[in-house]
Amino acid sequence: MRCTTLLDCSASMDYASGALTKFDYGRMLAACIALLLQQQRDACGFVAYHESLLKYVPPKSNRFHLRRIFVELDGLQPQGPTDTAGALHFLGDVLRPRGMVVLISDLLHPLEDMIEHLRSLRARRHDVLVLQLSDPAEQTFPFEATTTFVDPES
């Protein structure tokens, strides 16, 4: 199996109400997926993006490749707006049919922009898994005092 993991590196992923940001959690999740794939002797690839493509590591299956993915993950910082549709479009152009694509994002952007690209990947016989990350404060909204919210991407 060939699996490629996409990690959203936009500024909205830098939010945390606790010890870990969504971005930190996303990096750990991407590393765990890569490790699991390598232990199964499957090929793993990696894409980091925000408004543009930051890193592309094509899928391969060896332990040196896993180290490269870990190094790339360690060097990333969340910043700027996001363009998930553009990253999915790029991936659709470079991946051979029949694989797996894992998208890790907070999905705080218009979903309509990326749905067609996800359908296109499915049409090329890729299994597609979307993992949405959210902070507990985004789910429970524990703010009691007057609070000003600022969009970190714009």
XYZ file of N, CA and C in Angstrom:
462
model
N 0.837 -1.181 0.000
C 0.000 0.000 0.000
C 0.882 1.245 0.000
N 0.433 2.259 -0.703
C 1.079 3.569 -0.695
C 0.139 4.554 -0.015
N 0.618 5.221 1.008
C -0.194 6.189 1.748
C 0.538 7.521 1.805
N -0.193 8.592 1.555
C 0.371 9.932 1.660
C -0.448 10.717 2.670
N 0.236 11.320 3.626
C -0.402 12.108 4.671
C -0.207 13.586 4.370
N -1.291 14.340 4.386
C -1.241 15.793 4.205
C -1.455 16.449 5.557
N -0.595 17.401 5.899
C -0.712 18.119 7.164
C -0.928 19.603 6.895
N -2.009 20.137 7.412
C -2.331 21.561 7.327
C -1.378 22.322 8.247
N -0.613 23.242 7.691
C 0.354 24.027 8.470
C -0.050 25.499 8.524
N -1.345 25.767 8.461
C -1.819 27.151 8.483
C -1.818 27.696 9.910
N -1.970 29.005 10.016
C -1.909 29.674 11.321
C -3.028 29.241 12.265
N -4.164 28.832 11.726
C -5.261 28.410 12.608
C -4.929 27.136 13.376
N -3.951 26.384 12.901
C -3.525 25.160 13.588
C -2.666 25.468 14.818
N -2.305 26.727 15.013
C -1.439 27.120 16.129
C -2.221 27.427 17.402
N -3.491 27.115 17.447
C -4.324 27.418 18.611
C -4.223 26.314 19.655
N -4.198 26.732 20.921
C -4.193 25.766 22.025
C -4.815 26.400 23.254
N -5.712 25.670 23.895
C -6.222 26.111 25.190
C -5.499 25.360 26.306
N -4.725 24.339 25.927
C -3.965 23.548 26.891
C -2.497 23.515 26.513
N -1.850 22.402 26.793
C -0.410 22.281 26.572
C -0.033 22.093 25.108
N -0.893 21.406 24.335
C -0.569 21.111 22.942
C -1.436 21.909 21.980
N -0.801 22.436 20.936
C -1.574 23.088 19.883
C -2.151 22.020 18.956
N -3.097 22.429 18.136
C -3.630 21.506 17.134
C -2.515 21.070 16.195
N -1.590 21.965 15.910
C -0.470 21.653 15.029
C 0.445 20.596 15.651
N 0.760 20.739 16.932
C 1.590 19.737 17.623
C 0.924 18.362 17.560
N -0.364 18.345 17.837
C -1.106 17.088 17.796
C -1.102 16.517 16.378
N -1.278 17.367 15.378
C -1.264 16.931 13.982
C 0.078 16.352 13.571
N 1.161 16.979 14.028
C 2.502 16.440 13.725
C 2.705 15.075 14.354
N 2.264 14.919 15.601
C 2.391 13.613 16.259
C 1.550 12.561 15.545
N 0.374 12.933 15.127
C -0.506 12.022 14.409
C 0.122 11.599 13.074
N 0.677 12.554 12.337
C 1.341 12.245 11.065
C 2.552 11.332 11.287
N 3.313 11.574 12.352
C 4.472 10.730 12.664
C 4.036 9.314 13.024
N 2.968 9.190 13.790
C 2.466 7.859 14.174
C 1.980 7.081 12.951
N 1.296 7.752 12.049
C 0.828 7.090 10.830
C 2.014 6.610 10.005
N 3.032 7.460 9.860
C 4.220 7.078 9.096
C 4.941 5.891 9.741
N 5.062 5.903 11.056
C 5.715 4.802 11.769
C 4.936 3.500 11.593
N 3.628 3.568 11.741
C 2.785 2.387 11.568
C 2.922 1.815 10.153
N 2.910 2.682 9.159
C 3.055 2.225 7.772
C 4.420 1.587 7.540
N 5.460 2.195 8.090
C 6.814 1.650 7.908
C 6.934 0.286 8.573
N 6.326 0.110 9.737
C 6.385 -1.177 10.418
C 5.627 -2.257 9.657
N 4.633 -1.862 8.868
C 3.899 -2.802 8.029
C 4.566 -2.997 6.667
N 5.700 -2.313 6.465
C 6.445 -2.330 5.211
C 5.643 -1.739 4.051
N 4.803 -0.756 4.377
C 4.050 -0.027 3.368
C 4.773 1.278 3.066
N 4.513 1.821 1.884
C 5.130 3.082 1.483
C 4.369 4.247 2.099
N 5.114 5.185 2.675
C 4.469 6.366 3.243
C 5.085 7.611 2.624
N 4.215 8.579 2.357
C 4.638 9.868 1.817
C 4.087 10.965 2.710
N 4.501 12.200 2.442
C 4.115 13.304 3.310
C 4.027 14.589 2.503
N 2.986 15.371 2.789
C 2.811 16.700 2.199
C 2.497 17.671 3.324
N 3.246 18.771 3.383
C 2.957 19.861 4.315
C 2.569 21.069 3.470
N 1.503 21.744 3.879
C 1.017 22.872 3.083
C 0.358 23.913 3.974
N 0.308 25.118 3.477
C -0.606 26.143 3.992
C -1.185 26.792 2.745
N -0.906 28.066 2.451
C -1.438 28.635 1.215
C -0.662 28.146 -0.004
N 0.492 27.557 0.232
C 1.287 26.947 -0.827
C 1.868 25.636 -0.304
N 2.431 24.884 -1.185
C 3.042 23.615 -0.816
C 4.368 23.888 -0.113
N 4.551 23.345 1.083
C 5.797 23.540 1.836
C 6.777 22.391 1.616
N 6.287 21.174 1.737
C 7.137 19.985 1.601
C 6.355 18.890 0.885
N 7.062 18.176 0.030
C 6.489 16.975 -0.563
C 7.539 15.880 -0.491
N 7.195 14.805 0.187
C 8.058 13.634 0.293
C 7.290 12.481 -0.352
N 7.712 12.019 -1.533
C 6.972 10.945 -2.218
C 6.970 9.654 -1.405
N 5.939 8.837 -1.559
C 5.847 7.589 -0.795
C 6.969 6.597 -1.125
N 7.613 6.106 -0.082
C 8.628 5.048 -0.178
C 8.515 4.207 1.082
N 9.180 3.058 1.067
C 9.076 2.189 2.249
C 10.442 1.702 2.707
N 11.164 2.563 3.402
C 12.380 2.126 4.080
C 12.590 2.997 5.312
N 13.435 2.550 6.214
C 13.596 3.266 7.488
C 14.279 4.613 7.328
N 15.090 4.775 6.278
C 15.733 6.065 6.043
C 14.695 7.097 5.592
N 13.715 6.607 4.863
C 12.630 7.472 4.404
C 11.791 7.945 5.600
N 11.557 7.074 6.538
C 10.821 7.432 7.748
C 11.552 8.541 8.503
N 12.859 8.432 8.600
C 13.657 9.472 9.269
C 13.498 10.804 8.551
N 13.484 10.779 7.218
C 13.317 12.014 6.447
C 11.973 12.666 6.768
N 10.923 11.864 6.859
C 9.605 12.410 7.203
C 9.636 13.025 8.598
N 10.278 12.349 9.555
C 10.376 12.890 10.918
C 11.133 14.222 10.931
N 12.215 14.313 10.170
C 12.990 15.558 10.105
C 12.138 16.677 9.507
N 11.412 16.376 8.442
C 10.537 17.380 7.819
C 9.455 17.833 8.801
N 8.860 16.905 9.527
C 7.836 17.251 10.510
C 8.394 18.153 11.600
N 9.616 17.874 12.033
C 10.227 18.642 13.113
C 10.517 20.082 12.698
N 10.777 20.316 11.430
C 11.150 21.648 10.962
C 9.986 22.551 10.575
N 8.765 22.102 10.745
C 7.605 22.882 10.307
C 7.085 23.810 11.393
N 6.559 24.951 10.966
C 5.900 25.898 11.863
C 4.596 26.354 11.211
N 3.506 26.466 11.975
C 2.249 26.917 11.384
C 2.288 28.413 11.083
N 1.791 28.782 9.892
C 1.773 30.192 9.509
C 0.886 30.395 8.285
N 0.336 31.573 8.151
C -0.396 31.971 6.962
C -1.754 31.310 6.782
N -2.425 31.677 5.695
C -3.728 31.071 5.380
C -3.570 29.667 4.820
N -4.694 29.006 4.559
C -4.645 27.631 4.073
C -5.283 27.501 2.699
N -4.770 26.558 1.920
C -5.329 26.223 0.612
C -5.325 24.704 0.475
N -6.258 24.058 1.152
C -6.342 22.601 1.108
C -6.670 22.107 -0.294
N -7.535 22.831 -0.986
C -7.902 22.435 -2.349
C -6.680 22.398 -3.251
N -5.794 23.375 -3.117
C -4.576 23.408 -3.932
C -3.657 22.235 -3.625
N -3.529 21.880 -2.344
C -2.684 20.744 -1.964
C -3.268 19.435 -2.496
N -4.593 19.290 -2.416
C -5.237 18.082 -2.934
C -5.117 18.001 -4.458
N -5.209 19.155 -5.119
C -5.050 19.189 -6.575
C -3.640 18.733 -6.966
N -2.634 19.250 -6.256
C -1.255 18.835 -6.504
C -1.101 17.332 -6.316
N -1.651 16.832 -5.240
C -1.533 15.411 -4.933
C -2.205 14.552 -6.000
N -3.351 15.005 -6.488
C -4.030 14.279 -7.554
C -3.200 14.185 -8.816
N -2.347 15.186 -9.051
C -1.487 15.187 -10.234
C -0.268 14.281 -10.097
N 0.254 14.107 -8.878
C 1.518 13.385 -8.718
C 1.372 11.936 -8.250
N 0.238 11.586 -7.649
C 0.087 10.226 -7.131
C -0.396 9.262 -8.200
N 0.165 8.054 -8.173
C -0.358 6.980 -9.012
C -1.671 6.499 -8.415
N -2.579 5.988 -9.246
C -3.858 5.491 -8.723
C -3.683 4.358 -7.713
N -4.710 4.155 -6.934
C -4.784 3.103 -5.918
C -3.801 3.300 -4.779
N -4.167 4.109 -3.875
C -3.377 4.338 -2.680
C -4.296 4.816 -1.576
N -3.698 5.445 -0.598
C -4.466 6.001 0.500
C -3.987 7.422 0.750
N -4.922 8.318 1.011
C -4.609 9.708 1.313
C -5.232 10.038 2.661
N -4.414 10.567 3.577
C -4.886 10.965 4.906
C -4.686 12.471 5.035
N -5.777 13.191 5.222
C -5.732 14.639 5.392
C -5.911 14.963 6.868
N -4.935 15.706 7.439
C -4.995 16.131 8.840
C -5.118 17.653 8.843
N -6.259 18.153 9.309
C -6.521 19.590 9.267
C -7.578 19.949 10.305
N -7.660 21.235 10.633
C -8.751 21.693 11.483
C -9.997 22.005 10.642
N -9.849 21.991 9.343
C -10.943 22.223 8.394
C -11.652 23.547 8.628
N -10.905 24.562 9.046
C -11.480 25.888 9.246
C -11.330 26.709 7.964
N -11.950 26.219 6.928
C -11.951 26.878 5.628
C -13.159 26.363 4.859
N -13.537 27.000 3.776
C -14.706 26.525 3.020
C -14.509 25.091 2.509
N -15.379 24.203 2.929
C -15.245 22.800 2.548
C -15.594 22.558 1.088
N -16.448 23.405 0.509
C -16.844 23.221 -0.877
C -15.632 23.246 -1.807
N -14.602 24.028 -1.439
C -13.406 24.143 -2.270
C -12.646 22.823 -2.393
N -12.716 21.985 -1.365
C -11.912 20.765 -1.376
C -12.704 19.503 -1.705
N -14.027 19.552 -1.639
C -14.848 18.356 -1.849
C -14.617 17.742 -3.226
N -14.574 18.561 -4.268
C -14.366 18.028 -5.625
C -13.011 17.345 -5.759
N -12.003 17.881 -5.098
C -10.671 17.263 -5.161
C -10.661 15.929 -4.417
N -11.388 15.841 -3.305
C -11.505 14.565 -2.592
C -12.240 13.538 -3.452
N -13.290 13.976 -4.134
C -14.020 13.076 -5.036
C -13.129 12.604 -6.181
N -12.299 13.494 -6.677
C -11.379 13.133 -7.756
C -10.386 12.064 -7.295
N -9.888 12.196 -6.077
C -8.986 11.177 -5.532
C -9.711 9.842 -5.382
N -10.952 9.884 -4.929
C -11.743 8.656 -4.807
C -11.966 8.017 -6.178
N -12.191 8.850 -7.194
C -12.407 8.330 -8.550
C -11.153 7.637 -9.074
N -9.994 8.048 -8.594
C -8.732 7.410 -8.996
C -8.398 6.240 -8.077
N -9.393 5.778 -7.339
C -9.335 4.589 -6.488
C -8.404 4.726 -5.286
N -8.334 5.936 -4.750
C -7.624 6.159 -3.484
C -8.624 6.045 -2.349
N -8.204 5.445 -1.244
C -8.977 5.533 -0.020
C -8.638 6.886 0.593
N -9.641 7.617 1.015
C -9.430 8.954 1.555
C -9.929 8.997 2.991
N -9.069 9.452 3.889
C -9.400 9.586 5.303
C -9.144 11.036 5.704
N -10.152 11.701 6.241
C -10.020 13.086 6.682
C -10.111 13.099 8.204
N -9.071 13.595 8.846
C -9.024 13.691 10.314
C -9.094 15.168 10.695
N -10.195 15.560 11.334
C -10.366 16.946 11.744
C -9.884 17.131 13.167
N -8.964 18.069 13.350
C -8.446 18.386 14.681
C -9.168 19.606 15.225
N -9.545 19.535 16.479
C -10.125 20.713 17.119
C -9.676 20.736 18.578
N -9.562 21.917 19.094
C -9.177 22.117 20.482
C -10.424 21.964 21.356
N -10.279 21.469 22.583
C -11.458 21.348 23.457
C -12.224 22.664 23.618
N -11.517 23.796 23.642
C -12.191 25.092 23.787
C -13.034 25.423 22.559
N -12.665 24.900 21.412
C -13.464 25.114 20.206
C -14.749 24.293 20.245
N -14.753 23.227 21.014
C -15.938 22.380 21.131
C -16.881 22.845 22.238
N -16.317 23.232 23.373
C -17.154 23.578 24.533
C -17.395 25.073 24.673
N -16.569 25.883 24.029
C -16.673 27.346 24.075
C -16.809 27.847 25.518
N -15.735 27.701 26.329
C -15.803 28.018 27.755
C -15.601 29.498 28.100
N -15.662 30.387 27.128
C -15.387 31.803 27.359
C -16.582 32.457 28.040
N -16.319 33.100 29.183
C -17.401 33.712 29.948
C -17.355 35.226 29.884
N -16.180 35.803 29.846
C -16.037 37.254 29.795
C -16.113 37.727 28.343
N -16.186 39.020 28.164
C -16.162 39.582 26.821
C -14.834 39.216 26.178
N -14.897 38.652 24.996
C -13.715 38.145 24.340
C -13.676 38.628 22.893
N -12.516 39.060 22.448
C -12.330 39.442 21.055
C -11.616 38.308 20.348
N -12.183 37.842 19.261
C -11.599 36.756 18.480
C -10.972 37.335 17.227
N -9.762 36.861 16.902
C -9.038 37.324 15.736
C -8.718 36.117 14.864
N -9.031 36.224 13.584
C -8.713 35.154 12.651
C -7.205 35.170 12.389
N -6.471 34.134 12.771
C -5.011 34.143 12.609
C -4.561 34.036 11.150
N -5.467 33.644 10.261
C -5.084 33.465 8.867
C -5.315 34.704 8.018
N -6.148 35.608 8.496
C -6.385 36.828 7.717
C -6.242 38.018 8.635
